[in-house]
Amino acid sequence: MLRRQFVQAASLTAVALAMPLAYAADTFKIGLILPMTGQQASTGREVEAGARLYMAQHGDTVAGKKVELIVKDDTGLPDVAKRIAQELVVNDKVNVLAGFGLTPIALAVAPIATQSKTPAITMAAATSAITEASPYMLRSSFTLPQASVGLADWAPKNGIKSVVTLVSDYGPGNDAEKFFSERFEKNGGKVIEKLRVPLRSPDFAPFLQKVRDAKPDALFIFVPSGNGAAVMKQFFERGLDKAGIKAIGTGDLTDDEQLNNMGEGMLGIVTSHHYSAAHPSELNKKFVEAFDKANKGLRPNFMAMGGYDGMHMVYEALKATKGEGSGDALLAAMKGLKFESPRGPVEIDAQTRDITQDIYLRKVEKKDGQLYNVEFDVIKAVKDPGKTK
Ligand code: VNL
């Protein structure tokens, strides 16, 4: 009896000791840092759902490794994100960092990616400079300069000669304001006034009153995903539409997750962006259907797209490096990667590590009783204009 017990205990200990090692070697870990609570929680939910859908469709074993997603809530705060990134690198030994719902978070994580030589994929945030903050930073989302310039070309040709800009006062808002305004003025338009609203709990009312008084042909708006409904509610309540002022903006304003609940006043609003749930490709139809099914009727927005394609980048790099897992090898494999995404064709620019993609002009229309961003024009293969200056 004693001997049997001893042998059993010994072999159990051996198993317990061997397991974490074998497990670690056969596991490939992705640390997903996202705002799962707080003002940007919808972004966290969409990015995670996109990443999980990709794994469900492509399996969780790649090049002999078991892919493990570790999701951490940064509550939207850069200091929290930085601490989490450190823990993920040091304790969990993640192979890749990803997520980053807001620009300040991507910027807080960038030095940790550099020090630890860990590839970091920005799946949501969209200030141009993010990919310049670390040679290990890549992007599967988009940039605000990329999304803004096409609209600045479209507007003056479509009866919009004067504009007021209204942006959230931080990285992506500043990028949107600068790149839209410069291009619009180069095209002969006039920017009457540039307004910036605080990122946290903004009160749009006094700003919109100013816009009403200034009476531009259009108001160009950038607010981050999840804030579009609040600004448009005030826009209608203050009667800016009735005063003949058009709302235009990047697609963050007509975010697919919110759009259908923003009311019929939204009909006809033109935006430019890289992804619409109504993008009419077979690949996208399948993506939207599968996303809807996996998430109880939730509509994927551009954040979900960033999570989905970011996982594709990781899977392709893992395959190309045959599961070797080193940060430098993964990074090299992701540079120059080209693929067909549900959003359209994309390429990870080998020099800038930023994403080159088609930008669409879209108009809010009713389709099957629901509001969608319906694409009516496309600008092919747009590189981030923030990098080509
Ligand atoms: C950012 C840019 C965030 C665009 C967004 O939504 C967005 C950012 C949360 O860079 O912080 O729609």
Short mmCIF file of C-alpha atoms and ligand atoms in Angstrom, two decimals:
data_model
loop_
_atom_site.label_atom_id
_atom_site.label_comp_id
_atom_site.label_asym_id
_atom_site.label_seq_id
_atom_site.Cartn_x
_atom_site.Cartn_y
_atom_site.Cartn_z
CA MET A 1 0.00 0.00 0.00
CA LEU A 2 2.61 2.47 1.13
CA ARG A 3 4.78 1.78 -1.86
CA ARG A 4 1.85 2.21 -4.25
CA GLN A 5 0.90 5.48 -2.64
CA PHE A 6 4.49 6.65 -2.89
CA VAL A 7 4.76 5.75 -6.57
CA GLN A 8 1.46 7.47 -7.26
CA ALA A 9 2.49 10.59 -5.41
CA ALA A 10 5.87 10.65 -7.14
CA SER A 11 4.42 10.30 -10.59
CA LEU A 12 1.81 12.97 -9.84
CA THR A 13 4.58 15.33 -8.78
CA ALA A 14 6.49 14.53 -11.92
CA VAL A 15 3.42 15.28 -14.03
CA ALA A 16 2.75 18.49 -12.12
CA LEU A 17 6.31 19.67 -12.62
CA ALA A 18 6.52 18.73 -16.26
CA MET A 19 3.17 20.14 -17.19
CA PRO A 20 3.75 23.87 -16.96
CA LEU A 21 6.96 23.54 -18.98
CA ALA A 22 5.45 21.41 -21.71
CA TYR A 23 2.39 23.64 -21.67
CA ALA A 24 4.40 26.84 -21.98
CA ALA A 25 6.48 25.49 -24.86
CA ASP A 26 3.43 24.34 -26.79
CA THR A 27 1.37 27.41 -26.11
CA PHE A 28 1.40 30.63 -28.05
CA LYS A 29 0.02 33.50 -26.01
CA ILE A 30 -1.59 36.70 -27.17
CA GLY A 31 -2.20 39.36 -24.52
CA LEU A 32 -5.22 41.41 -25.53
CA ILE A 33 -5.36 44.73 -23.66
CA LEU A 34 -8.78 46.34 -24.06
CA PRO A 35 -11.25 48.71 -22.41
CA MET A 36 -13.82 46.13 -21.24
CA THR A 37 -15.43 48.63 -18.82
CA GLY A 38 -15.79 52.41 -18.84
CA GLN A 39 -16.60 54.90 -21.60
CA GLN A 40 -14.96 52.81 -24.36
CA ALA A 41 -16.35 49.40 -23.33
CA SER A 42 -18.13 48.91 -26.68
CA THR A 43 -14.71 48.98 -28.37
CA GLY A 44 -13.38 46.29 -26.03
CA ARG A 45 -16.44 44.12 -26.66
CA GLU A 46 -16.22 44.45 -30.46
CA VAL A 47 -12.45 43.87 -30.73
CA GLU A 48 -12.59 40.80 -28.48
CA ALA A 49 -15.57 39.38 -30.36
CA GLY A 50 -13.75 39.87 -33.67
CA ALA A 51 -10.62 38.12 -32.36
CA ARG A 52 -12.64 35.23 -30.89
CA LEU A 53 -14.61 34.76 -34.11
CA TYR A 54 -11.35 34.47 -36.05
CA MET A 55 -10.14 31.76 -33.66
CA ALA A 56 -13.47 29.92 -33.79
CA GLN A 57 -13.30 29.86 -37.60
CA HIS A 58 -9.60 28.96 -37.93
CA GLY A 59 -9.03 26.71 -34.94
CA ASP A 60 -6.84 27.34 -31.92
CA THR A 61 -3.91 25.17 -33.01
CA VAL A 62 -1.49 26.78 -35.46
CA ALA A 63 1.91 25.40 -36.53
CA GLY A 64 1.67 22.88 -33.69
CA LYS A 65 1.01 25.54 -31.04
CA LYS A 66 -2.08 26.01 -28.97
CA VAL A 67 -3.11 29.66 -29.31
CA GLU A 68 -4.25 31.21 -26.07
CA LEU A 69 -5.94 34.61 -25.83
CA ILE A 70 -5.48 36.42 -22.51
CA VAL A 71 -7.93 39.33 -22.32
CA LYS A 72 -7.22 42.08 -19.76
CA ASP A 73 -9.36 45.11 -18.95
CA ASP A 74 -7.38 48.38 -18.97
CA THR A 75 -10.57 50.35 -18.06
CA GLY A 76 -9.47 52.88 -20.70
CA LEU A 77 -6.54 54.15 -18.59
CA PRO A 78 -2.93 54.26 -19.94
CA ASP A 79 -1.30 53.64 -16.53
CA VAL A 80 -3.38 50.51 -16.02
CA ALA A 81 -2.59 49.34 -19.56
CA LYS A 82 1.13 49.82 -18.98
CA ARG A 83 1.11 47.74 -15.79
CA ILE A 84 -0.94 45.02 -17.49
CA ALA A 85 1.44 44.95 -20.47
CA GLN A 86 4.40 44.51 -18.10
CA GLU A 87 2.68 41.63 -16.31
CA LEU A 88 1.71 39.98 -19.58
CA VAL A 89 5.30 40.12 -20.83
CA VAL A 90 7.08 39.21 -17.59
CA ASN A 91 4.69 36.77 -15.89
CA ASP A 92 2.61 35.31 -18.72
CA LYS A 93 5.45 35.48 -21.27
CA VAL A 94 3.06 36.43 -24.06
CA ASN A 95 4.37 36.17 -27.64
CA VAL A 96 2.26 39.08 -28.91
CA LEU A 97 0.58 42.11 -27.35
CA ALA A 98 -2.55 43.46 -29.04
CA GLY A 99 -5.77 45.44 -28.63
CA PHE A 100 -5.35 49.10 -27.52
CA GLY A 101 -8.73 50.82 -27.67
CA LEU A 102 -7.38 54.35 -27.36
CA THR A 103 -4.28 56.15 -28.62
CA PRO A 104 -2.85 56.97 -25.14
CA ILE A 105 -3.00 53.25 -24.37
CA ALA A 106 -1.12 52.19 -27.49
CA LEU A 107 1.50 54.86 -26.70
CA ALA A 108 1.83 53.65 -23.08
CA VAL A 109 2.39 50.05 -24.19
CA ALA A 110 4.84 50.85 -27.03
CA PRO A 111 8.01 51.14 -24.86
CA ILE A 112 7.28 47.74 -23.29
CA ALA A 113 6.97 46.20 -26.75
CA THR A 114 10.35 47.72 -27.66
CA GLN A 115 12.17 46.64 -24.47
CA SER A 116 10.83 43.08 -24.58
CA LYS A 117 11.00 42.75 -28.41
CA THR A 118 7.34 41.74 -28.44
CA PRO A 119 5.27 42.52 -31.56
CA ALA A 120 2.30 44.71 -30.62
CA ILE A 121 -0.73 45.03 -32.89
CA THR A 122 -2.92 48.11 -32.59
CA MET A 123 -6.37 46.74 -33.43
CA ALA A 124 -8.43 49.85 -32.57
CA ALA A 125 -6.57 53.12 -31.93
CA ALA A 126 -5.91 55.27 -34.98
CA THR A 127 -3.51 58.19 -34.46
CA SER A 128 -0.92 58.11 -37.23
CA ALA A 129 2.09 58.38 -34.86
CA ILE A 130 1.34 55.14 -32.95
CA THR A 131 3.37 52.94 -35.31
CA GLU A 132 6.32 55.34 -34.92
CA ALA A 133 6.35 54.86 -31.14
CA SER A 134 8.00 51.41 -31.39
CA PRO A 135 9.68 49.37 -34.14
CA TYR A 136 7.60 46.44 -32.81
CA MET A 137 4.26 48.24 -33.30
CA LEU A 138 2.00 47.18 -36.18
CA ARG A 139 -1.59 48.10 -37.00
CA SER A 140 -4.74 46.28 -38.14
CA SER A 141 -7.14 49.21 -37.62
CA PHE A 142 -6.69 52.41 -39.66
CA THR A 143 -5.42 55.96 -39.28
CA LEU A 144 -7.44 59.17 -39.08
CA PRO A 145 -5.42 60.88 -41.85
CA GLN A 146 -6.20 57.84 -44.04
CA ALA A 147 -9.94 58.10 -43.30
CA SER A 148 -10.16 61.91 -43.56
CA VAL A 149 -8.53 62.95 -46.82
CA GLY A 150 -11.01 61.18 -49.13
CA LEU A 151 -13.90 63.06 -47.56
CA ALA A 152 -11.99 66.34 -48.01
CA ASP A 153 -11.77 65.56 -51.74
CA TRP A 154 -15.42 64.59 -51.98
CA ALA A 155 -16.97 67.53 -50.04
CA PRO A 156 -16.04 70.54 -52.25
CA LYS A 157 -17.24 68.65 -55.33
CA ASN A 158 -20.59 68.10 -53.64
CA GLY A 159 -21.67 71.59 -52.69
CA ILE A 160 -19.77 71.89 -49.39
CA LYS A 161 -17.62 75.03 -49.57
CA SER A 162 -17.41 76.02 -45.88
CA VAL A 163 -16.89 73.78 -42.88
CA VAL A 164 -16.52 73.92 -39.11
CA THR A 165 -14.55 71.02 -37.65
CA LEU A 166 -15.40 69.47 -34.29
CA VAL A 167 -13.09 66.80 -32.91
CA SER A 168 -12.29 65.04 -29.65
CA ASP A 169 -9.26 66.81 -28.24
CA TYR A 170 -6.55 64.15 -28.40
CA GLY A 171 -4.36 62.32 -30.96
CA PRO A 172 -6.89 61.00 -33.47
CA GLY A 173 -9.03 64.16 -33.28
CA ASN A 174 -6.01 66.35 -33.91
CA ASP A 175 -5.02 64.14 -36.88
CA ALA A 176 -8.55 64.28 -38.31
CA GLU A 177 -8.75 68.07 -37.93
CA LYS A 178 -5.34 68.65 -39.52
CA PHE A 179 -5.60 66.26 -42.45
CA PHE A 180 -9.21 67.07 -43.29
CA SER A 181 -8.68 70.86 -43.06
CA GLU A 182 -5.44 71.01 -45.05
CA ARG A 183 -6.82 68.91 -47.88
CA PHE A 184 -10.21 70.66 -47.90
CA GLU A 185 -8.55 74.10 -48.12
CA LYS A 186 -6.15 72.86 -50.80
CA ASN A 187 -9.29 71.89 -52.73
CA GLY A 188 -10.63 75.44 -52.40
CA GLY A 189 -12.87 74.96 -49.36
CA LYS A 190 -12.88 77.20 -46.29
CA VAL A 191 -12.58 76.04 -42.68
CA ILE A 192 -14.36 78.73 -40.65
CA GLU A 193 -13.57 77.41 -37.19
CA LYS A 194 -11.86 74.45 -35.51
CA LEU A 195 -13.52 73.23 -32.31
CA ARG A 196 -12.10 70.66 -29.90
CA VAL A 197 -14.17 68.92 -27.23
CA PRO A 198 -12.78 66.99 -24.26
CA LEU A 199 -12.49 63.21 -24.66
CA ARG A 200 -13.99 62.38 -21.26
CA SER A 201 -17.73 63.03 -20.76
CA PRO A 202 -17.99 65.82 -23.31
CA ASP A 203 -20.88 68.30 -23.30
CA PHE A 204 -21.44 68.95 -27.00
CA ALA A 205 -24.26 71.51 -26.56
CA PRO A 206 -22.24 74.76 -26.27
CA PHE A 207 -20.01 73.74 -29.19
CA LEU A 208 -22.98 72.95 -31.40
CA GLN A 209 -24.56 76.30 -30.57
CA LYS A 210 -21.39 77.95 -31.89
CA VAL A 211 -21.64 75.90 -35.07
CA ARG A 212 -25.26 76.95 -35.54
CA ASP A 213 -24.25 80.58 -35.29
CA ALA A 214 -21.33 80.14 -37.71
CA LYS A 215 -23.68 78.54 -40.30
CA PRO A 216 -21.17 76.51 -42.33
CA ASP A 217 -22.32 74.29 -45.21
CA ALA A 218 -21.20 71.32 -43.14
CA LEU A 219 -19.87 70.28 -39.76
CA PHE A 220 -16.99 67.80 -39.97
CA ILE A 221 -17.01 65.56 -36.89
CA PHE A 222 -14.56 63.13 -35.34
CA VAL A 223 -15.48 61.45 -32.06
CA PRO A 224 -14.24 57.99 -31.06
CA SER A 225 -16.33 54.87 -31.61
CA GLY A 226 -19.27 54.75 -29.21
CA ASN A 227 -19.64 58.56 -28.93
CA GLY A 228 -21.36 59.25 -32.24
CA ALA A 229 -24.90 58.83 -30.92
CA ALA A 230 -24.36 61.46 -28.19
CA VAL A 231 -23.07 64.15 -30.54
CA MET A 232 -25.72 63.48 -33.21
CA LYS A 233 -28.53 63.60 -30.64
CA GLN A 234 -27.43 67.12 -29.71
CA PHE A 235 -26.97 68.00 -33.39
CA PHE A 236 -30.63 67.22 -34.07
CA GLU A 237 -31.94 68.68 -30.80
CA ARG A 238 -30.24 72.01 -31.57
CA GLY A 239 -31.79 71.93 -35.06
CA LEU A 240 -28.53 72.11 -36.98
CA ASP A 241 -29.99 69.91 -39.72
CA LYS A 242 -32.99 72.22 -40.04
CA ALA A 243 -30.63 75.19 -40.25
CA GLY A 244 -29.20 73.56 -43.42
CA ILE A 245 -25.93 72.38 -41.87
CA LYS A 246 -24.83 68.94 -43.06
CA ALA A 247 -23.05 66.52 -40.73
CA ILE A 248 -20.04 64.79 -42.30
CA GLY A 249 -17.18 62.88 -40.71
CA THR A 250 -15.07 59.79 -40.57
CA GLY A 251 -17.00 56.54 -40.10
CA ASP A 252 -16.38 56.64 -36.34
CA LEU A 253 -19.43 58.93 -36.29
CA THR A 254 -21.78 56.42 -37.92
CA ASP A 255 -20.30 53.44 -36.07
CA ASP A 256 -22.12 50.28 -37.14
CA GLU A 257 -22.72 49.21 -33.56
CA GLN A 258 -24.75 52.37 -32.83
CA LEU A 259 -26.03 53.51 -36.20
CA ASN A 260 -29.24 51.55 -36.29
CA ASN A 261 -30.40 53.17 -33.03
CA MET A 262 -29.47 56.72 -34.03
CA GLY A 263 -32.76 57.46 -35.80
CA GLU A 264 -33.88 58.33 -39.32
CA GLY A 265 -32.32 61.78 -39.08
CA MET A 266 -29.11 59.95 -39.95
CA LEU A 267 -30.36 59.11 -43.46
CA GLY A 268 -28.15 60.66 -46.13
CA ILE A 269 -25.16 61.41 -43.88
CA VAL A 270 -21.90 60.92 -45.79
CA THR A 271 -18.76 59.60 -44.11
CA SER A 272 -15.49 58.06 -45.25
CA HIS A 273 -13.99 54.95 -43.68
CA HIS A 274 -12.30 51.61 -44.24
CA TYR A 275 -15.09 49.32 -43.07
CA SER A 276 -18.86 49.06 -43.31
CA ALA A 277 -20.93 46.07 -42.19
CA ALA A 278 -22.74 46.60 -45.52
CA HIS A 279 -19.57 46.13 -47.61
CA PRO A 280 -20.96 44.04 -50.46
CA SER A 281 -18.35 41.26 -50.76
CA GLU A 282 -19.04 37.56 -50.24
CA LEU A 283 -16.32 37.42 -47.61
CA ASN A 284 -17.93 40.25 -45.65
CA LYS A 285 -21.43 38.80 -45.88
CA LYS A 286 -20.10 35.62 -44.31
CA PHE A 287 -18.18 37.58 -41.68
CA VAL A 288 -21.23 39.65 -40.67
CA GLU A 289 -23.48 36.57 -40.52
CA ALA A 290 -21.03 34.58 -38.40
CA PHE A 291 -20.39 37.56 -36.09
CA ASP A 292 -24.11 38.13 -35.63
CA LYS A 293 -24.64 34.46 -34.81
CA ALA A 294 -21.75 34.24 -32.35
CA ASN A 295 -22.76 37.46 -30.54
CA LYS A 296 -26.56 37.31 -30.27
CA GLY A 297 -27.35 39.78 -33.04
CA LEU A 298 -24.53 42.27 -32.39
CA ARG A 299 -23.48 44.04 -35.60
CA PRO A 300 -19.72 44.08 -36.23
CA ASN A 301 -18.20 47.55 -36.51
CA PHE A 302 -14.73 48.61 -37.64
CA MET A 303 -13.36 47.68 -34.21
CA ALA A 304 -14.47 44.06 -34.65
CA MET A 305 -12.76 44.14 -38.06
CA GLY A 306 -9.52 45.28 -36.41
CA GLY A 307 -9.66 42.39 -33.94
CA TYR A 308 -10.44 39.85 -36.65
CA ASP A 309 -7.69 40.96 -39.05
CA GLY A 310 -5.18 41.41 -36.22
CA MET A 311 -5.63 37.73 -35.39
CA HIS A 312 -5.13 36.90 -39.06
CA MET A 313 -1.77 38.70 -38.93
CA VAL A 314 -0.75 36.63 -35.90
CA TYR A 315 -1.90 33.32 -37.43
CA GLU A 316 -0.07 34.00 -40.71
CA ALA A 317 3.12 34.98 -38.88
CA LEU A 318 2.92 31.89 -36.71
CA LYS A 319 2.54 29.69 -39.80
CA ALA A 320 5.38 31.45 -41.67
CA THR A 321 7.77 31.03 -38.72
CA LYS A 322 6.66 27.42 -38.16
CA GLY A 323 5.67 28.09 -34.58
CA GLU A 324 9.13 29.26 -33.56
CA GLY A 325 7.56 32.16 -31.68
CA SER A 326 10.40 34.70 -31.40
CA GLY A 327 9.32 38.34 -31.49
CA ASP A 328 11.72 39.36 -34.24
CA ALA A 329 10.75 36.47 -36.51
CA LEU A 330 7.03 37.16 -36.03
CA LEU A 331 7.55 40.86 -36.70
CA ALA A 332 9.46 40.14 -39.91
CA ALA A 333 6.69 37.78 -41.06
CA MET A 334 3.99 40.39 -40.50
CA LYS A 335 5.83 43.12 -42.41
CA GLY A 336 4.62 43.19 -45.99
CA LEU A 337 1.77 40.74 -45.33
CA LYS A 338 -1.00 41.07 -47.94
CA PHE A 339 -4.44 39.56 -47.63
CA GLU A 340 -8.09 39.76 -48.57
CA SER A 341 -10.05 40.97 -45.55
CA PRO A 342 -13.83 41.24 -45.18
CA ARG A 343 -13.19 45.02 -45.46
CA GLY A 344 -11.38 44.57 -48.83
CA PRO A 345 -7.71 44.06 -49.84
CA VAL A 346 -5.14 45.15 -47.24
CA GLU A 347 -1.35 45.20 -46.88
CA ILE A 348 0.89 45.73 -43.86
CA ASP A 349 3.39 48.27 -45.17
CA ALA A 350 6.85 46.70 -44.72
CA GLN A 351 8.48 50.07 -43.95
CA THR A 352 5.91 51.74 -41.68
CA ARG A 353 4.19 48.59 -40.26
CA ASP A 354 0.96 50.50 -40.84
CA ILE A 355 -2.01 49.24 -42.83
CA THR A 356 -2.65 50.18 -46.46
CA GLN A 357 -6.29 49.73 -47.42
CA ASP A 358 -9.22 50.95 -49.52
CA ILE A 359 -11.19 53.91 -48.16
CA TYR A 360 -14.87 54.11 -49.04
CA LEU A 361 -17.29 56.99 -49.26
CA ARG A 362 -20.56 55.87 -47.73
CA LYS A 363 -24.04 57.28 -47.24
CA VAL A 364 -26.46 56.25 -44.51
CA GLU A 365 -29.36 54.40 -46.14
CA LYS A 366 -32.11 52.06 -45.11
CA LYS A 367 -31.59 48.44 -46.16
CA ASP A 368 -33.95 45.66 -45.06
CA GLY A 369 -35.46 48.10 -42.54
CA GLN A 370 -32.12 48.92 -40.92
CA LEU A 371 -29.69 51.83 -41.16
CA TYR A 372 -26.36 51.07 -42.84
CA ASN A 373 -23.34 52.90 -44.25
CA VAL A 374 -23.81 52.09 -47.94
CA GLU A 375 -20.61 52.49 -49.96
CA PHE A 376 -20.88 54.56 -53.16
CA ASP A 377 -17.25 55.24 -54.06
CA VAL A 378 -13.82 53.83 -53.27
CA ILE A 379 -10.27 55.17 -53.14
CA LYS A 380 -7.98 52.19 -53.67
CA ALA A 381 -4.95 51.23 -51.59
CA VAL A 382 -4.61 54.32 -49.39
CA LYS A 383 -1.35 54.46 -47.40
CA ASP A 384 -1.38 56.44 -44.18
CA PRO A 385 -0.92 60.06 -45.38
CA GLY A 386 0.56 60.79 -41.95
CA LYS A 387 3.71 58.87 -42.99
CA THR A 388 4.29 60.24 -46.48
CA LYS A 389 4.78 63.88 -45.43
C1 VNL B 1 -9.31 56.07 -31.43
C2 VNL B 1 -9.51 56.39 -32.77
C3 VNL B 1 -10.37 55.48 -30.70
C4 VNL B 1 -10.74 56.14 -33.38
C5 VNL B 1 -11.58 55.24 -31.31
O1 VNL B 1 -12.64 54.67 -30.68
C6 VNL B 1 -11.77 55.59 -32.66
C7 VNL B 1 -8.03 56.35 -30.77
C8 VNL B 1 -12.54 54.20 -29.36
O2 VNL B 1 -7.00 56.39 -31.48
O3 VNL B 1 -8.03 56.56 -29.54
O4 VNL B 1 -12.99 55.37 -33.21
#
